[in-house]
Amino acid sequence: MGRVDGKVALITGAASGLGCADAEILAREGATVVLTDVNVDAGEAAAESIRGEGGNATFIALDVADEEQWQQVIAHIRSEHGRLDVLVNNAGLVIMGNPEECSLEAFRKQNAVMSEGVFLGCKHALPLMHESGGGSIINMSSIASHLGYPIYFAYSAAKGAVRAMSKAIAIHCQMNGYKIRVNSLHPGAIDTPMLDQTTSELGLDNKEDLSPVVGLGQPEDVANVVLFLASDESRFVNGTEILIDNALSIQ
Ligand SMILES: NC(=O)c1ccc[n+]([C@@H]2O[C@H](COP(=O)([O-])OP(=O)(O)OC[C@H]3O[C@@H](n4cnc5c(N)ncnc54)[C@H](O)[C@@H]3O)[C@@H](O)[C@H]2O)c1
């Protein structure tokens, strides 16, 4: 028996890094996974690789900042699978710049993908998840929602919005009798392509220099927590935030 047998899971930003690891582990544990991303080639390849391992995976193009595309993806999942049990709002990008350097355009782009994208995902997934008898929404935030990182200013604003939004949606679902749990995840530095980008933009020699005290996590360190939240093992875990940072935030 897999830990998420029979569940249908939608993962955004699943072509790379954490989203790809989430899709792999959920599929390995029995879920039907729908990978989505703006990067079509890498997304198709990720789904193909999961199928090669015996998993049940498909890819659909989705820009999370586009409401119409969200409606189409949810309609597709309704007609293909008839249900949705797990939504992982993972898609993201990082635009660096302190509050004085950050342009309004950059701030809006960052928030369109990571704040509005999470809002749209939750809004459009809720009806189908409710019809499916409930489910689990897992929103990817960051320790940037807890700590002060000037250089990640717009990113921090978006991740703070994800943290607060997740709690509001959790209570909304509870008040309305939906059996949908909503939690946010707050990783520290995890070794993904996003980290390579920030290492190079900061002019650092090694990505390890981004987290010299507690080291770097690996994608499966986050994916294992996603698996737990997606499964019924976490049925009483709701409206909370889970730090996955090897104690970085309490140093
Ligand atoms: N890597 C870390 O250290 C770290 C730490 C904390 C939080 N996070 C968060 O984890 C999530 C995944 O990041 P990652 O490290 O795997 O990065 P990544 O760059 O490897 O993957 C991000 C994915 O999101 C996709 N994406 C970007 N814009 C999109 C859009 N508009 N619509 C749909 N997909 C889009 C990209 O194509 C890419 O496949 C992000 O939300 C990120 O902010 C990462």
Short mmCIF file of C-alpha atoms and ligand atoms in Angstrom, two decimals:
data_model
loop_
_atom_site.label_atom_id
_atom_site.label_comp_id
_atom_site.label_asym_id
_atom_site.label_seq_id
_atom_site.Cartn_x
_atom_site.Cartn_y
_atom_site.Cartn_z
CA MET A 1 0.00 0.00 0.00
CA GLY A 2 1.28 3.46 -0.92
CA ARG A 3 0.82 6.31 1.53
CA VAL A 4 -1.28 8.31 -0.96
CA ASP A 5 -2.89 5.49 -2.92
CA GLY A 6 -5.89 6.57 -4.99
CA LYS A 7 -5.32 10.28 -4.55
CA VAL A 8 -5.08 12.74 -7.43
CA ALA A 9 -2.43 15.41 -6.90
CA LEU A 10 -1.79 18.62 -8.86
CA ILE A 11 1.66 20.14 -8.50
CA THR A 12 2.66 23.53 -9.91
CA GLY A 13 6.23 24.31 -10.95
CA ALA A 14 6.79 20.57 -11.24
CA ALA A 15 9.32 20.69 -14.10
CA SER A 16 12.25 21.34 -11.78
CA GLY A 17 13.60 21.29 -8.26
CA LEU A 18 11.18 20.84 -5.38
CA GLY A 19 8.03 20.45 -7.49
CA CYS A 20 9.63 17.67 -9.50
CA ALA A 21 10.74 15.89 -6.31
CA ASP A 22 7.20 16.25 -4.89
CA ALA A 23 5.70 14.70 -8.02
CA GLU A 24 8.16 11.80 -7.94
CA ILE A 25 7.56 10.89 -4.30
CA LEU A 26 3.76 11.27 -4.51
CA ALA A 27 3.69 9.04 -7.60
CA ARG A 28 5.95 6.48 -5.94
CA GLU A 29 3.51 6.36 -3.00
CA GLY A 30 0.51 5.67 -5.23
CA ALA A 31 -0.92 9.04 -6.24
CA THR A 32 -1.95 9.98 -9.76
CA VAL A 33 0.12 13.11 -10.32
CA VAL A 34 -0.62 16.00 -12.65
CA LEU A 35 2.55 17.99 -13.19
CA THR A 36 2.19 21.57 -14.39
CA ASP A 37 4.71 24.27 -15.28
CA VAL A 38 5.49 27.01 -17.80
CA ASN A 39 8.53 25.00 -18.88
CA VAL A 40 6.80 22.52 -21.19
CA ASP A 41 9.81 20.50 -22.35
CA ALA A 42 11.17 19.89 -18.85
CA GLY A 43 7.66 19.23 -17.51
CA GLU A 44 6.91 16.63 -20.20
CA ALA A 45 10.28 15.01 -19.51
CA ALA A 46 9.62 14.88 -15.75
CA ALA A 47 6.22 13.22 -16.29
CA GLU A 48 7.77 10.78 -18.76
CA SER A 49 10.47 9.86 -16.27
CA ILE A 50 7.86 9.18 -13.55
CA ARG A 51 5.90 6.98 -15.97
CA GLY A 52 9.16 5.15 -16.73
CA GLU A 53 9.38 4.28 -13.02
CA GLY A 54 5.84 2.87 -13.14
CA GLY A 55 4.09 5.98 -11.80
CA ASN A 56 0.87 7.51 -13.05
CA ALA A 57 1.82 10.99 -14.30
CA THR A 58 0.75 13.53 -16.90
CA PHE A 59 1.91 17.04 -17.71
CA ILE A 60 -0.22 20.09 -18.50
CA ALA A 61 1.17 23.56 -19.29
CA LEU A 62 0.10 26.10 -16.66
CA ASP A 63 1.25 29.61 -15.93
CA VAL A 64 0.02 30.01 -12.36
CA ALA A 65 -0.43 33.76 -12.82
CA ASP A 66 -3.09 33.17 -15.51
CA GLU A 67 -6.60 32.66 -14.13
CA GLU A 68 -8.04 31.28 -17.36
CA GLN A 69 -5.35 28.61 -17.51
CA TRP A 70 -6.17 27.59 -13.93
CA GLN A 71 -9.82 27.17 -14.88
CA GLN A 72 -8.84 25.04 -17.88
CA VAL A 73 -6.50 22.82 -15.85
CA ILE A 74 -9.08 22.21 -13.13
CA ALA A 75 -11.74 21.45 -15.77
CA HIS A 76 -9.32 19.01 -17.41
CA ILE A 77 -8.63 17.23 -14.10
CA ARG A 78 -12.38 17.06 -13.40
CA SER A 79 -13.06 15.40 -16.75
CA GLU A 80 -10.00 13.13 -16.79
CA HIS A 81 -9.82 12.06 -13.14
CA GLY A 82 -13.15 13.14 -11.62
CA ARG A 83 -11.50 14.32 -8.42
CA LEU A 84 -8.69 16.34 -6.85
CA ASP A 85 -7.27 15.44 -3.45
CA VAL A 86 -3.96 17.28 -3.22
CA LEU A 87 -2.80 20.66 -4.50
CA VAL A 88 0.84 21.65 -4.13
CA ASN A 89 1.22 25.36 -4.92
CA ASN A 90 4.96 25.23 -5.51
CA ALA A 91 5.75 27.30 -8.64
CA GLY A 92 8.13 30.15 -8.01
CA LEU A 93 10.90 32.38 -9.19
CA VAL A 94 13.25 34.77 -7.48
CA ILE A 95 13.88 38.37 -8.51
CA MET A 96 16.57 39.87 -6.32
CA GLY A 97 16.82 43.49 -5.20
CA ASN A 98 16.57 45.44 -1.96
CA PRO A 99 13.56 47.72 -1.27
CA GLU A 100 15.27 50.72 -2.88
CA GLU A 101 16.43 48.83 -5.97
CA CYS A 102 13.26 46.84 -6.57
CA SER A 103 11.12 48.25 -9.39
CA LEU A 104 7.34 48.21 -9.15
CA GLU A 105 7.35 45.98 -12.24
CA ALA A 106 9.65 43.43 -10.59
CA PHE A 107 7.61 43.53 -7.37
CA ARG A 108 4.41 42.91 -9.32
CA LYS A 109 5.94 40.08 -11.36
CA GLN A 110 7.22 38.33 -8.26
CA ASN A 111 3.85 38.64 -6.54
CA ALA A 112 1.84 37.75 -9.67
CA VAL A 113 3.47 34.32 -9.74
CA MET A 114 3.97 33.52 -6.08
CA SER A 115 1.17 35.38 -4.28
CA GLU A 116 -1.57 35.68 -6.90
CA GLY A 117 -0.63 32.25 -8.29
CA VAL A 118 -1.27 30.63 -4.91
CA PHE A 119 -4.52 32.56 -4.48
CA LEU A 120 -5.76 31.47 -7.92
CA GLY A 121 -4.75 27.87 -7.33
CA CYS A 122 -6.61 27.67 -4.03
CA LYS A 123 -9.66 29.53 -5.34
CA HIS A 124 -10.14 27.32 -8.40
CA ALA A 125 -9.19 24.02 -6.77
CA LEU A 126 -11.48 24.37 -3.74
CA PRO A 127 -14.78 23.43 -5.42
CA LEU A 128 -13.41 20.23 -6.98
CA MET A 129 -11.55 19.27 -3.80
CA HIS A 130 -14.73 19.82 -1.79
CA GLU A 131 -16.72 17.69 -4.25
CA SER A 132 -14.03 15.02 -3.87
CA GLY A 133 -14.79 14.81 -0.16
CA GLY A 134 -11.89 16.97 1.00
CA GLY A 135 -8.17 17.11 0.57
CA SER A 136 -4.90 18.82 1.37
CA ILE A 137 -3.49 22.07 0.01
CA ILE A 138 0.24 22.55 0.51
CA ASN A 139 1.52 26.06 -0.16
CA MET A 140 5.22 26.63 -0.68
CA SER A 141 6.41 29.61 1.29
CA SER A 142 9.96 30.04 2.62
CA ILE A 143 11.90 31.10 5.71
CA ALA A 144 11.92 34.45 3.89
CA SER A 145 8.42 34.89 5.34
CA HIS A 146 9.91 34.78 8.84
CA LEU A 147 13.30 36.49 8.49
CA GLY A 148 14.52 39.84 7.15
CA TYR A 149 16.35 39.39 3.83
CA PRO A 150 16.65 42.82 2.15
CA ILE A 151 18.01 41.36 -1.08
CA TYR A 152 14.97 39.07 -1.38
CA PHE A 153 12.55 41.93 -0.72
CA ALA A 154 9.79 41.22 -3.29
CA TYR A 155 10.24 37.46 -2.80
CA SER A 156 9.76 37.90 0.97
CA ALA A 157 6.62 39.94 0.42
CA ALA A 158 5.13 37.20 -1.75
CA LYS A 159 6.10 34.43 0.66
CA GLY A 160 4.65 36.38 3.59
CA ALA A 161 1.40 36.60 1.66
CA VAL A 162 1.43 32.83 1.10
CA ARG A 163 1.94 32.22 4.83
CA ALA A 164 -0.99 34.44 5.86
CA MET A 165 -3.27 33.37 3.00
CA SER A 166 -2.84 29.71 3.89
CA LYS A 167 -4.22 30.28 7.38
CA ALA A 168 -7.18 32.30 6.10
CA ILE A 169 -8.08 29.60 3.57
CA ALA A 170 -7.72 26.88 6.22
CA ILE A 171 -10.23 28.64 8.45
CA HIS A 172 -12.53 29.41 5.51
CA CYS A 173 -12.66 25.70 4.69
CA GLN A 174 -13.24 24.70 8.29
CA MET A 175 -16.03 27.27 8.80
CA ASN A 176 -17.77 26.00 5.68
CA GLY A 177 -17.46 22.35 6.63
CA TYR A 178 -15.04 21.52 3.81
CA LYS A 179 -12.66 18.76 4.81
CA ILE A 180 -9.79 20.57 3.14
CA ARG A 181 -6.62 21.20 5.14
CA VAL A 182 -4.28 24.03 4.19
CA ASN A 183 -0.70 24.32 5.41
CA SER A 184 2.39 26.25 4.38
CA LEU A 185 5.98 25.03 4.11
CA HIS A 186 8.99 27.20 4.92
CA PRO A 187 12.24 25.71 3.63
CA GLY A 188 15.67 27.18 4.15
CA ALA A 189 18.24 26.84 1.36
CA ILE A 190 17.53 23.71 -0.66
CA ASP A 191 19.80 22.52 -3.44
CA THR A 192 17.77 23.21 -6.61
CA PRO A 193 18.33 25.21 -9.83
CA MET A 194 16.90 28.27 -8.02
CA LEU A 195 19.85 28.12 -5.65
CA ASP A 196 22.31 28.03 -8.56
CA GLN A 197 20.69 31.21 -9.87
CA THR A 198 20.98 33.06 -6.54
CA THR A 199 24.57 31.84 -6.02
CA SER A 200 25.59 33.32 -9.36
CA GLU A 201 23.61 36.57 -8.95
CA LEU A 202 25.18 37.15 -5.52
CA GLY A 203 28.64 36.52 -7.00
CA LEU A 204 29.37 33.65 -4.62
CA ASP A 205 31.88 30.93 -5.56
CA ASN A 206 29.86 28.02 -4.11
CA LYS A 207 26.19 27.47 -3.38
CA GLU A 208 27.21 26.18 0.07
CA ASP A 209 28.19 29.79 0.87
CA LEU A 210 24.47 30.65 0.85
CA SER A 211 23.97 28.61 4.01
CA PRO A 212 27.33 28.26 5.79
CA VAL A 213 25.94 27.56 9.28
CA VAL A 214 23.31 24.84 8.75
CA GLY A 215 24.16 23.62 5.24
CA LEU A 216 21.89 22.94 2.29
CA GLY A 217 18.83 20.72 2.24
CA GLN A 218 18.01 18.35 -0.61
CA PRO A 219 14.70 18.36 -2.55
CA GLU A 220 13.60 15.13 -0.87
CA ASP A 221 13.88 16.85 2.54
CA VAL A 222 10.94 18.99 1.45
CA ALA A 223 9.19 16.32 -0.63
CA ASN A 224 8.98 13.98 2.39
CA VAL A 225 7.06 16.66 4.29
CA VAL A 226 4.82 17.22 1.26
CA LEU A 227 4.10 13.47 1.24
CA PHE A 228 3.14 13.54 4.92
CA LEU A 229 0.83 16.53 4.41
CA ALA A 230 -0.70 14.96 1.30
CA SER A 231 -1.41 11.71 3.14
CA ASP A 232 -4.14 11.04 5.69
CA GLU A 233 -1.41 10.63 8.34
CA SER A 234 -1.58 14.42 8.75
CA ARG A 235 -5.38 14.56 9.07
CA PHE A 236 -5.18 16.76 12.24
CA VAL A 237 -2.46 19.07 10.87
CA ASN A 238 -4.20 22.14 9.55
CA GLY A 239 -3.56 25.88 9.24
CA THR A 240 0.01 25.50 10.37
CA GLU A 241 3.43 26.36 9.03
CA ILE A 242 6.27 23.90 8.92
CA LEU A 243 9.85 25.17 8.91
CA ILE A 244 12.24 22.91 7.00
CA ASP A 245 15.45 24.79 7.71
CA ASN A 246 17.67 22.71 10.03
CA ALA A 247 17.11 25.33 12.76
CA LEU A 248 18.45 28.22 10.64
CA SER A 249 15.62 30.50 11.72
CA ILE A 250 16.37 30.09 15.45
CA GLN A 251 20.16 30.62 15.31
N1 LIG B 1 15.31 26.15 -3.34
C1 LIG B 1 15.17 26.80 -2.20
O1 LIG B 1 16.14 27.04 -1.47
C2 LIG B 1 13.81 27.24 -1.75
C3 LIG B 1 13.66 27.66 -0.43
C4 LIG B 1 12.42 28.08 0.01
C5 LIG B 1 11.34 28.07 -0.85
N2 LIG B 1 11.52 27.68 -2.13
C6 LIG B 1 10.35 27.70 -2.99
O2 LIG B 1 10.14 26.42 -3.52
C7 LIG B 1 9.47 26.53 -4.78
C8 LIG B 1 10.21 25.72 -5.82
O3 LIG B 1 11.49 26.30 -6.02
P1 LIG B 1 12.75 25.49 -6.55
O4 LIG B 1 13.84 25.76 -5.63
O5 LIG B 1 12.36 24.11 -6.86
O6 LIG B 1 13.06 26.32 -7.89
P2 LIG B 1 13.18 25.87 -9.41
O7 LIG B 1 13.60 27.11 -10.12
O8 LIG B 1 14.02 24.66 -9.53
O9 LIG B 1 11.69 25.49 -9.81
C9 LIG B 1 10.68 26.44 -9.95
C10 LIG B 1 9.72 25.99 -11.02
O10 LIG B 1 8.65 26.92 -11.09
C11 LIG B 1 8.36 27.14 -12.46
N3 LIG B 1 7.68 28.42 -12.67
C12 LIG B 1 8.20 29.67 -12.61
N4 LIG B 1 7.24 30.58 -12.91
C13 LIG B 1 6.09 29.88 -13.14
C14 LIG B 1 4.77 30.25 -13.48
N5 LIG B 1 4.42 31.53 -13.68
N6 LIG B 1 3.85 29.27 -13.61
C15 LIG B 1 4.18 27.98 -13.43
N7 LIG B 1 5.43 27.55 -13.14
C16 LIG B 1 6.37 28.50 -12.99
C17 LIG B 1 9.71 27.09 -13.15
O11 LIG B 1 9.59 26.87 -14.54
C18 LIG B 1 10.38 25.95 -12.41
O12 LIG B 1 10.13 24.70 -13.03
C19 LIG B 1 9.39 28.02 -5.09
O13 LIG B 1 8.13 28.53 -4.70
C20 LIG B 1 10.48 28.60 -4.21
O14 LIG B 1 10.26 29.95 -3.91
C21 LIG B 1 12.72 27.26 -2.60
#
